[in-house]
């Protein structure tokens, strides 16, 4: 499945000036009944969510409402207790199989091995709140690592693309800098380039600007805004209401592990139906 | 401004410059270093002690330096040194190779792998090294022959144990296997010290598991692993002297044989001591550069190497002696340190240097 996705984009790498990598077709994310508890603490209580290809969904909500956990369950960094997430019909972390004998033979979701989950994750980019760049590698090496080692693509081709990606996030001159030599905003932009390098069908942002100084927030949001315009499916957890209003197709408001309200950005932010949403928006503004 | 703020005070304390008029005169006074009489006394005392040690080393004929220098490069001593180096190198490779595997086993999710790794460390840390060496040397008593084949099945290759586990083999096995028990803990601590986010980021990118460890986690773990490891390797280097119980011709056993013959015990022990000192020095230098290499991700700018520091210090000293301005091609951080030194003639070389200006403002700032 991944190979089909990458085949067309791999071809023009030999061109003298590598064009900005073509945006891959956005994936279709479907989340059904996701639940997760840590001990007795119920973090998610049956979340349903649908993000159509190329759509931008912003998830808002107070801290502890389960937003980050939802993202981590979608790319299977953690195992859900119930429910599943599927990208373009492919269930993440499980495979549909028939198991059992005789009368007890039935359809099951067989847990995938770590190896297969890792392969699925190359279709899902993840941008962390604290960047988590690899500090001992340069910006370029950070971006090149996954396409080469996880997708087995030729290094030369990947490097050309990686430079183009770094240029796209405005860091063409920082290719050889190590993360510690970059500002927070620059680090997060490298992290976005790194997530884009595997040409994901879906990009997840977990509070991408929460660890940044106020004056650096704009540069990162600017990069995400550009991505929103060229067709990648995005799910962004953030507290930036202004960004949500400008960029989001759908805004989802979560509280206490549940989706309280979802709808078009203008509707949810302009005239929220649920009192909890209204209270939150009043406080944030 | 200064006058206005100090006005309400009745009068400046004696010795404290307060009036605004003094400020400019003050800026032109020469700066004289602070006095440290205690430091001078301590330095003198240590210098006397050093002189006593040096004089006794030179004047006491019992040291027999001529014998030391004769045997320092004696062929069999050099062979012993080489044997020690080989033992250390092979045992370190076995120790840290196996140690890394044991550390990964201990961190794996399989309970069996975890307990085997734990039990290994338990056994090999509990039994004295000298006893282990003798046990390995007597392996042939337990298993006269070693074979390669399918477990509980046919055997393809059979060799006499004594051919494989000779003195060197027994020494390397004993040193390496016991070292592995210690290195496992060091590597495990290093891996645990790497931020959990690094594992997650690697997993989120879909990087294969082996590659995650090798490319992402271990290089970062090395920063904490290297200092303790070099410590261990230095211990191993000296630990090879225990191998004398197998009558293997490493450095310590060799000098023992020589002084057994010619009765020059102290000079020959000195020969061995000097060689151990030299070898440890090499390891210490290697440690510095290894640490510097693995600090790449952790520091914004790497500290200068000792060579660079020597070169810069010489350049600064030459400039001072000649009364020339400080060389311009030195890194700013180093230059700042050099300017602060009280011997620097910034006042004579360039009066308008930023450092002079900075010092002036600092001084007037203190008066406000």
XYZ file of C-alpha atoms in Angstrom:
653
model
C 0.000 0.000 0.000
C 2.784 2.407 0.883
C 4.650 1.638 -2.317
C 1.662 2.607 -4.437
C 1.623 5.901 -2.640
C 5.263 6.697 -3.202
C 5.806 5.445 -6.695
C 4.778 8.617 -8.557
C 6.681 11.015 -6.293
C 9.984 9.134 -6.536
C 10.416 9.671 -10.263
C 11.453 13.337 -10.746
C 14.273 13.318 -8.183
C 16.934 13.395 -10.899
C 15.910 16.881 -11.998
C 18.688 19.488 -11.518
C 16.751 21.562 -9.004
C 14.500 19.229 -7.054
C 11.066 20.757 -6.952
C 9.226 20.875 -3.661
C 8.058 17.291 -3.145
C 4.577 16.885 -4.481
C 2.023 16.740 -1.711
C 0.700 13.211 -1.405
C -2.995 12.588 -1.623
C -4.512 13.044 1.793
C -5.731 9.959 3.620
C -9.173 9.319 5.019
C -9.096 8.882 8.803
C -11.904 7.138 10.605
C -11.903 6.748 14.384
C -14.506 4.504 16.013
C -15.202 4.202 19.728
C -11.626 4.761 20.923
C -11.269 4.259 24.689
C -8.256 4.240 26.941
C -7.742 4.022 30.690
C -4.617 4.303 32.771
C -5.420 2.264 35.852
C -8.720 3.624 37.095
C -8.346 6.904 35.197
C -10.508 6.914 32.057
C -8.731 9.202 29.616
C -10.815 8.511 26.518
C -14.416 7.319 26.609
C -15.435 6.178 23.173
C -14.357 8.850 20.706
C -15.682 8.850 17.135
C -14.072 11.055 14.531
C -14.000 11.263 10.769
C -11.511 13.322 8.800
C -11.988 13.280 5.041
C -9.042 13.436 2.620
C -7.380 16.848 2.561
C -9.451 18.128 5.451
C -7.996 20.059 8.389
C -9.404 19.185 11.805
C -8.440 21.164 14.882
C -9.048 19.583 18.275
C -9.593 21.982 21.154
C -10.163 21.301 24.807
C -8.823 21.827 28.304
C -5.730 19.922 29.379
C -6.525 16.422 30.512
C -9.438 16.169 28.115
C -7.733 13.352 26.179
C -6.653 15.250 23.040
C -3.038 14.078 23.082
C -4.017 10.532 24.007
C -6.365 10.462 21.024
C -3.496 11.336 18.661
C -1.173 8.780 20.286
C -3.808 6.083 19.885
C -4.364 6.975 16.227
C -0.770 6.161 15.306
C -0.682 3.331 17.848
C 2.068 4.782 20.047
C -0.308 3.428 22.669
C -2.694 0.532 22.479
C -6.393 1.357 22.767
C -8.579 -0.557 25.225
C -11.527 -0.459 22.841
C -12.210 0.844 19.375
C -9.859 1.483 16.504
C -8.546 4.035 14.060
C -8.414 3.313 10.347
C -6.574 5.159 7.610
C -8.040 4.642 4.136
C -9.830 1.560 5.420
C -6.682 -0.013 6.873
C -7.089 -0.552 10.621
C -4.008 0.706 12.473
C -2.336 -1.813 14.754
C -4.649 -4.688 13.820
C -5.459 -6.900 10.884
C -8.876 -8.445 10.139
C -8.483 -12.187 10.210
C -10.609 -15.279 10.641
C -9.592 -17.349 13.634
C -10.832 -20.355 15.625
C -12.196 -23.740 14.601
C -15.578 -25.131 13.666
C -18.529 -23.324 15.155
C -16.271 -20.902 16.993
C -14.596 -19.670 13.812
C -15.163 -15.965 13.594
C -13.689 -12.714 12.395
C -11.189 -11.098 14.781
C -8.823 -8.166 14.909
C -5.397 -9.761 15.208
C -2.804 -7.508 16.819
C -0.022 -6.699 14.408
C 3.630 -7.229 15.295
C 5.678 -4.157 16.055
C 7.338 -4.495 12.674
C 4.025 -4.171 10.829
C 2.876 -1.283 13.026
C 6.144 0.518 12.260
C 5.419 0.072 8.575
C 1.901 1.490 9.003
C 3.289 4.488 10.865
C 5.259 5.629 7.834
C 1.873 6.732 6.433
C 1.213 8.879 9.504
C 3.425 11.829 10.357
C 3.579 12.906 13.997
C 4.799 16.278 15.271
C 5.438 16.413 19.012
C 4.951 19.262 21.431
C 8.629 19.058 22.464
C 9.928 18.409 18.916
C 11.921 15.292 19.908
C 14.474 15.885 17.183
C 17.446 13.535 17.360
C 20.015 15.852 18.993
C 23.132 14.017 17.760
C 22.071 14.277 14.104
C 22.065 17.383 11.919
C 18.795 18.848 10.663
C 19.340 17.151 7.307
C 20.164 13.781 8.894
C 17.035 14.065 11.038
C 14.908 14.466 7.923
C 16.718 11.791 5.904
C 16.689 9.055 8.559
C 13.157 7.644 8.257
C 12.751 7.579 4.458
C 16.066 5.715 4.159
C 15.809 3.300 7.083
C 12.032 2.777 7.268
C 11.151 2.956 3.581
C 14.430 1.775 2.102
C 14.649 4.589 -0.438
C 17.996 5.577 -2.000
C 19.881 8.082 0.166
C 20.865 10.469 -2.624
C 17.291 10.899 -3.790
C 16.036 11.333 -0.211
C 18.711 13.924 0.552
C 17.715 16.054 -2.408
C 14.109 15.890 -1.268
C 15.087 16.603 2.326
C 16.900 19.772 1.276
C 13.827 20.848 -0.641
C 11.684 20.158 2.439
C 14.022 22.184 4.657
C 13.823 25.003 2.115
C 10.047 24.742 2.198
C 10.005 25.328 5.968
C 12.463 28.190 5.481
C 15.572 26.454 6.826
C 17.606 25.768 3.688
C 20.715 27.270 5.338
C 20.364 25.228 8.538
C 20.730 21.767 6.961
C 24.003 21.078 8.779
C 23.057 22.585 12.133
C 22.290 20.333 15.066
C 19.007 20.819 16.959
C 20.778 22.361 19.966
C 22.016 25.147 17.698
C 18.502 26.062 16.542
C 15.748 28.094 18.168
C 12.575 26.355 19.317
C 10.635 27.537 16.279
C 13.381 26.344 13.944
C 13.501 22.976 15.704
C 9.768 22.523 15.322
C 9.989 23.409 11.631
C 12.724 20.773 11.179
C 10.446 18.330 13.012
C 7.666 19.116 10.542
C 10.040 18.569 7.615
C 11.057 15.264 9.219
C 7.419 14.194 9.507
C 6.779 15.166 5.879
C 9.791 13.262 4.584
C 8.030 9.890 4.654
C 5.225 11.430 2.555
C 2.482 10.655 5.032
C -1.161 10.544 4.043
C -2.060 11.924 7.468
C -0.232 14.413 9.684
C -0.883 14.618 13.425
C 0.229 17.695 15.388
C 0.279 17.410 19.170
C 0.284 20.988 20.482
C 3.048 21.989 18.063
C 3.415 25.528 19.424
C 2.884 24.994 23.157
C 6.606 24.758 23.946
C 7.499 27.882 21.960
C 8.084 31.484 22.938
C 5.135 33.633 21.789
C 7.107 35.337 19.029
C 8.096 31.966 17.514
C 4.552 30.582 17.343
C 3.762 32.423 14.121
C 6.521 30.877 12.028
C 5.413 27.332 12.927
C 1.733 28.031 12.400
C 2.647 29.579 9.048
C 4.247 26.308 7.928
C 1.218 24.286 9.062
C -1.082 26.729 7.257
C 0.836 26.122 4.024
C 0.420 22.381 4.483
C -3.303 22.825 4.966
C -3.544 24.396 1.538
C -1.959 21.567 -0.379
C -4.126 18.639 0.364
C -2.556 16.658 3.213
C -5.024 15.496 5.826
C -4.205 17.278 9.068
C -5.300 16.760 12.650
C -4.016 19.522 14.910
C -4.320 19.626 18.680
C -3.738 23.231 19.708
C -4.786 26.077 21.941
C -4.444 28.661 19.149
C -8.058 29.658 18.564
C -7.124 32.163 15.866
C -5.314 29.467 13.922
C -8.329 27.175 14.245
C -10.641 29.872 12.903
C -8.393 30.607 9.896
C -7.329 27.127 8.876
C -9.645 24.453 10.244
C -12.424 22.909 8.176
C -13.743 21.181 11.259
C -13.273 22.039 14.909
C -13.695 19.326 17.520
C -14.118 20.287 21.153
C -13.208 17.609 23.682
C -13.750 17.463 27.409
C -13.280 14.667 29.925
C -12.416 12.058 27.304
C -15.403 12.740 25.073
C -16.126 14.754 21.966
C -18.488 17.408 23.270
C -19.061 19.267 20.044
C -17.849 19.178 16.486
C -18.677 21.074 13.355
C -17.490 23.716 10.891
C -14.941 26.054 12.470
C -17.111 29.160 12.125
C -20.036 27.434 13.800
C -18.224 25.875 16.759
C -16.075 28.933 17.434
C -18.688 31.551 16.539
C -21.800 30.147 18.136
C -20.922 27.118 20.243
C -23.927 24.963 21.062
C -22.618 23.289 24.206
C -22.209 25.319 27.440
C -18.864 23.602 28.151
C -17.484 24.783 24.794
C -18.760 28.276 25.430
C -17.122 28.396 28.886
C -13.803 27.194 27.474
C -13.782 29.665 24.584
C -14.625 32.528 26.924
C -11.668 31.634 29.109
C -9.194 31.214 26.265
C -10.079 34.476 24.517
C 22.504 60.838 37.913
C 24.875 59.345 40.369
C 24.974 62.552 42.379
C 21.182 62.771 42.423
C 20.687 59.247 43.716
C 23.379 59.498 46.392
C 22.246 62.930 47.538
C 19.901 61.802 50.368
C 22.728 59.833 51.998
C 24.542 61.899 54.642
C 28.023 61.244 53.267
C 29.786 58.489 51.324
C 31.425 55.938 53.615
C 35.177 56.377 54.012
C 37.089 54.702 51.216
C 34.009 54.388 49.051
C 34.184 56.632 46.010
C 30.894 58.428 45.750
C 31.086 61.873 44.199
C 30.320 62.137 40.504
C 33.465 64.142 39.845
C 35.702 61.182 40.796
C 34.203 58.925 38.170
C 36.421 59.954 35.295
C 39.585 59.985 37.360
C 38.659 56.520 38.675
C 38.288 55.153 35.166
C 41.930 55.969 34.472
C 43.404 54.237 37.542
C 45.400 51.061 36.776
C 43.817 47.771 37.843
C 45.952 45.698 40.239
C 45.182 42.019 40.928
C 43.773 40.982 44.327
C 46.221 39.500 46.876
C 45.983 35.856 47.953
C 48.518 35.295 50.789
C 46.968 31.926 51.785
C 47.366 30.644 48.260
C 51.043 31.641 48.259
C 51.716 29.782 51.536
C 49.978 26.640 50.305
C 51.824 26.796 46.987
C 55.171 27.147 48.764
C 54.419 24.191 51.053
C 53.456 21.943 48.137
C 56.521 23.081 46.174
C 58.781 22.076 49.076
C 57.101 18.667 49.291
C 57.509 18.170 45.548
C 61.182 19.102 45.789
C 61.644 16.549 48.564
C 60.025 13.791 46.499
C 62.062 14.714 43.418
C 65.322 14.859 45.309
C 64.723 11.483 46.970
C 63.851 9.924 43.607
C 67.105 11.251 42.160
C 69.488 10.826 45.089
C 68.385 7.510 46.619
C 70.510 4.916 44.763
C 68.091 2.120 45.777
C 65.716 3.191 42.992
C 68.372 2.012 40.521
C 67.201 4.170 37.630
C 69.897 2.761 35.380
C 68.330 -0.693 35.785
C 64.874 0.754 35.196
C 65.920 2.411 31.958
C 67.737 -0.722 30.852
C 64.703 -2.961 31.326
C 62.074 -0.434 30.194
C 62.597 -1.450 26.569
C 63.888 -4.989 27.209
C 62.497 -7.268 24.455
C 60.629 -9.597 26.808
C 59.169 -6.596 28.678
C 57.943 -5.161 25.371
C 56.411 -8.543 24.581
C 54.715 -8.441 27.970
C 53.367 -4.955 27.235
C 52.028 -6.154 23.911
C 50.397 -9.169 25.572
C 48.754 -6.869 28.121
C 47.462 -4.587 25.374
C 46.073 -7.553 23.435
C 44.404 -9.037 26.516
C 42.835 -5.676 27.373
C 41.632 -5.038 23.837
C 40.065 -8.466 23.260
C 38.546 -8.632 26.748
C 37.128 -5.109 26.322
C 35.551 -6.029 22.969
C 34.030 -9.207 24.451
C 33.036 -7.378 27.615
C 31.298 -4.451 25.970
C 29.885 -6.438 23.032
C 28.314 -9.007 25.318
C 27.516 -6.285 27.851
C 25.455 -4.380 25.262
C 23.590 -7.569 24.324
C 22.922 -8.279 28.009
C 21.689 -4.709 28.518
C 19.271 -5.004 25.583
C 18.102 -8.400 26.910
C 17.492 -6.859 30.310
C 15.402 -4.106 28.680
C 13.468 -6.489 26.418
C 9.865 -7.440 27.109
C 10.585 -11.170 27.341
C 10.714 -12.295 30.982
C 13.094 -15.151 30.117
C 15.614 -12.842 28.415
C 15.344 -10.424 31.328
C 16.001 -13.087 33.952
C 18.845 -14.705 32.033
C 20.549 -11.323 31.773
C 19.939 -10.666 35.459
C 21.263 -14.094 36.464
C 24.360 -13.616 34.309
C 25.263 -10.387 36.063
C 24.507 -11.970 39.429
C 26.826 -14.953 38.865
C 29.711 -13.168 37.178
C 29.761 -10.300 39.626
C 29.686 -12.670 42.592
C 32.613 -14.939 41.723
C 36.116 -13.459 42.155
C 37.965 -12.881 38.899
C 40.992 -14.923 39.921
C 38.715 -17.916 40.622
C 36.946 -17.493 37.280
C 40.289 -17.456 35.461
C 41.370 -20.711 37.062
C 37.967 -22.275 36.306
C 38.182 -21.351 32.620
C 41.707 -22.675 32.459
C 40.400 -25.991 33.792
C 37.481 -26.120 31.359
C 39.057 -29.143 29.679
C 38.569 -31.097 32.888
C 34.798 -30.621 32.590
C 34.532 -30.767 28.801
C 37.557 -32.328 27.112
C 36.035 -31.636 23.694
C 33.911 -28.843 22.264
C 31.567 -29.460 19.329
C 29.522 -27.387 16.935
C 26.214 -28.809 15.738
C 22.465 -28.880 16.252
C 21.494 -28.850 19.940
C 20.733 -32.425 21.030
C 21.350 -33.406 17.382
C 24.263 -34.217 15.141
C 27.667 -32.590 15.626
C 29.655 -31.244 12.712
C 32.857 -29.928 14.196
C 34.668 -31.198 17.261
C 37.849 -29.710 18.743
C 39.927 -30.367 21.835
C 39.103 -27.821 24.496
C 42.783 -27.224 25.232
C 43.337 -26.113 21.627
C 40.752 -23.339 21.904
C 40.953 -22.368 25.557
C 44.706 -22.047 26.000
C 46.229 -19.591 28.479
C 45.315 -16.603 26.328
C 41.835 -18.017 25.661
C 41.185 -18.656 29.343
C 42.475 -15.199 30.281
C 40.361 -13.448 27.655
C 37.259 -15.477 28.564
C 37.660 -14.795 32.265
C 38.331 -11.074 31.852
C 35.789 -10.525 29.061
C 32.903 -12.473 30.566
C 33.222 -10.873 33.980
C 33.626 -7.457 32.356
C 30.373 -8.059 30.437
C 28.470 -8.290 33.715
C 29.648 -4.813 34.691
C 29.384 -3.235 31.218
C 25.796 -4.483 30.915
C 24.809 -2.289 33.837
C 26.684 0.700 32.401
C 25.069 0.377 28.982
C 21.634 -0.198 30.530
C 21.981 2.945 32.624
C 23.027 4.846 29.492
C 20.006 3.634 27.519
C 17.623 4.428 30.389
C 19.128 7.920 30.495
C 18.020 8.686 26.933
C 14.827 10.759 26.835
C 11.694 8.632 26.340
C 10.641 11.072 23.624
C 13.534 9.868 21.479
C 12.150 6.307 21.481
C 8.692 7.663 20.673
C 9.890 9.916 17.871
C 11.779 7.027 16.300
C 8.738 4.750 16.635
C 6.403 7.410 15.240
C 8.620 7.706 12.160
C 8.414 3.947 11.634
C 12.163 3.420 11.945
C 12.830 -0.336 12.356
C 13.526 -1.456 15.912
C 17.159 -2.483 15.490
C 17.918 0.752 13.702
C 16.172 2.729 16.485
C 18.610 1.305 19.010
C 21.710 1.505 16.856
C 21.223 4.879 15.224
C 19.070 6.847 17.662
C 19.358 5.506 21.213
C 22.877 4.068 21.613
C 24.756 7.116 20.231
C 22.946 9.278 22.773
C 23.544 6.745 25.536
C 27.275 6.871 24.719
C 27.567 10.293 26.318
C 26.979 8.798 29.746
C 28.455 5.407 28.883
C 31.903 6.604 27.757
C 33.327 8.081 30.984
C 32.399 5.064 33.115
C 33.443 2.668 30.368
C 36.923 4.114 30.060
C 37.139 3.814 33.819
C 36.234 0.136 33.452
C 38.744 -0.394 30.650
C 41.488 1.165 32.764
C 40.459 -1.222 35.528
C 40.576 -4.048 33.004
C 44.051 -3.007 31.843
C 45.373 -3.231 35.372
C 43.189 -6.271 36.033
C 45.106 -8.189 33.383
C 47.921 -8.448 35.929
C 45.780 -11.036 37.736
C 46.351 -13.324 34.764
C 49.818 -14.049 36.213
C 48.079 -16.953 38.037
C 47.866 -18.699 34.640
C 51.584 -18.036 34.045
C 50.616 -16.117 30.905
C 53.397 -13.778 29.785
C 51.723 -10.408 30.216
C 53.574 -7.392 31.637
C 53.296 -8.163 35.337
C 54.167 -11.849 34.984
C 57.135 -10.969 32.742
C 58.743 -8.524 35.168
C 58.117 -11.067 37.931
C 60.058 -13.667 35.985
C 62.888 -11.202 35.383
C 63.253 -10.081 39.019
C 62.974 -13.705 40.102
C 66.125 -14.258 38.114
C 68.145 -11.092 38.863
C 66.666 -10.040 42.256
C 66.223 -6.392 41.139
C 62.660 -6.318 42.482
C 61.982 -2.598 42.942
C 63.419 -1.341 39.626
C 61.479 -3.983 37.706
C 58.253 -3.188 39.524
C 58.939 0.418 38.512
C 59.318 -0.679 34.897
C 55.869 -2.274 35.022
C 54.412 0.761 36.816
C 55.766 3.123 34.160
C 54.258 1.021 31.377
C 50.853 0.832 33.089
C 51.046 4.612 33.537
C 51.807 5.151 29.846
C 49.009 2.839 28.692
C 46.516 4.507 31.020
C 47.584 7.907 29.680
C 46.776 6.776 26.148
C 43.324 5.630 27.308
C 42.715 8.922 29.115
C 43.519 10.911 25.983
C 41.244 8.612 23.963
C 38.503 9.216 26.522
C 38.764 12.976 26.075
C 38.277 12.773 22.338
C 35.502 10.154 22.590
C 33.605 12.318 25.057
C 34.064 15.304 22.814
C 32.724 13.314 19.845
C 29.599 12.123 21.665
C 28.938 15.599 23.087
C 28.016 16.791 19.588
C 24.271 16.711 20.202
C 24.436 17.950 23.778
C 26.544 21.122 23.452
C 26.084 24.089 21.189
C 29.800 24.518 20.616
C 32.368 21.854 21.402
C 35.145 22.730 23.868
C 38.600 23.213 22.282
C 40.889 20.206 22.132
C 43.996 20.381 24.383
C 46.112 20.973 21.267
C 44.002 23.939 20.227
C 44.138 25.313 23.756
C 47.942 25.006 23.867
C 48.266 26.690 20.468
C 46.003 29.576 21.500
C 47.710 30.005 24.873
C 51.095 30.181 23.170
C 49.769 32.738 20.680
C 48.388 34.890 23.496
C 51.607 34.612 25.528
C 53.704 35.556 22.507
C 51.519 38.578 21.888
C 51.873 39.638 25.524
C 55.652 39.294 25.550
C 56.033 41.161 22.289
C 53.506 43.798 23.396
C 51.492 43.192 20.219
C 47.688 43.161 20.207
C 46.095 39.752 20.765
C 45.813 37.654 17.606
C 42.494 38.191 15.878
C 41.913 34.633 14.662
C 41.274 33.197 18.130
C 37.710 32.248 19.082
C 35.921 35.066 20.978
C 35.212 32.927 24.062
C 38.911 32.164 24.493
C 39.907 35.780 23.858
C 37.508 37.004 26.528
C 39.224 34.725 29.045
C 42.664 35.890 27.916
C 41.749 39.585 28.218
C 40.530 39.097 31.761
C 43.982 37.854 32.834
C 45.749 40.577 34.826
C 48.922 40.190 32.792
C 47.250 41.272 29.589
C 48.471 44.666 28.565
C 45.200 45.841 27.114
C 45.912 49.341 28.442
C 49.125 49.626 26.465
C 48.233 47.707 23.299
C 44.851 49.147 22.454
C 43.234 51.602 24.759
C 39.926 51.562 22.972
C 39.516 47.818 23.057
C 35.977 46.790 23.951
C 37.225 44.960 27.034
C 38.689 48.172 28.451
C 35.478 49.980 27.770
C 33.515 47.189 29.387
C 35.697 47.280 32.457
C 35.296 51.033 32.752
C 31.526 50.861 32.669
C 31.611 48.009 35.117
C 33.616 50.080 37.550
C 31.475 53.174 37.261
C 28.414 50.985 37.445
C 29.588 49.761 40.816
C 29.663 53.325 42.109
C 26.092 54.149 41.377
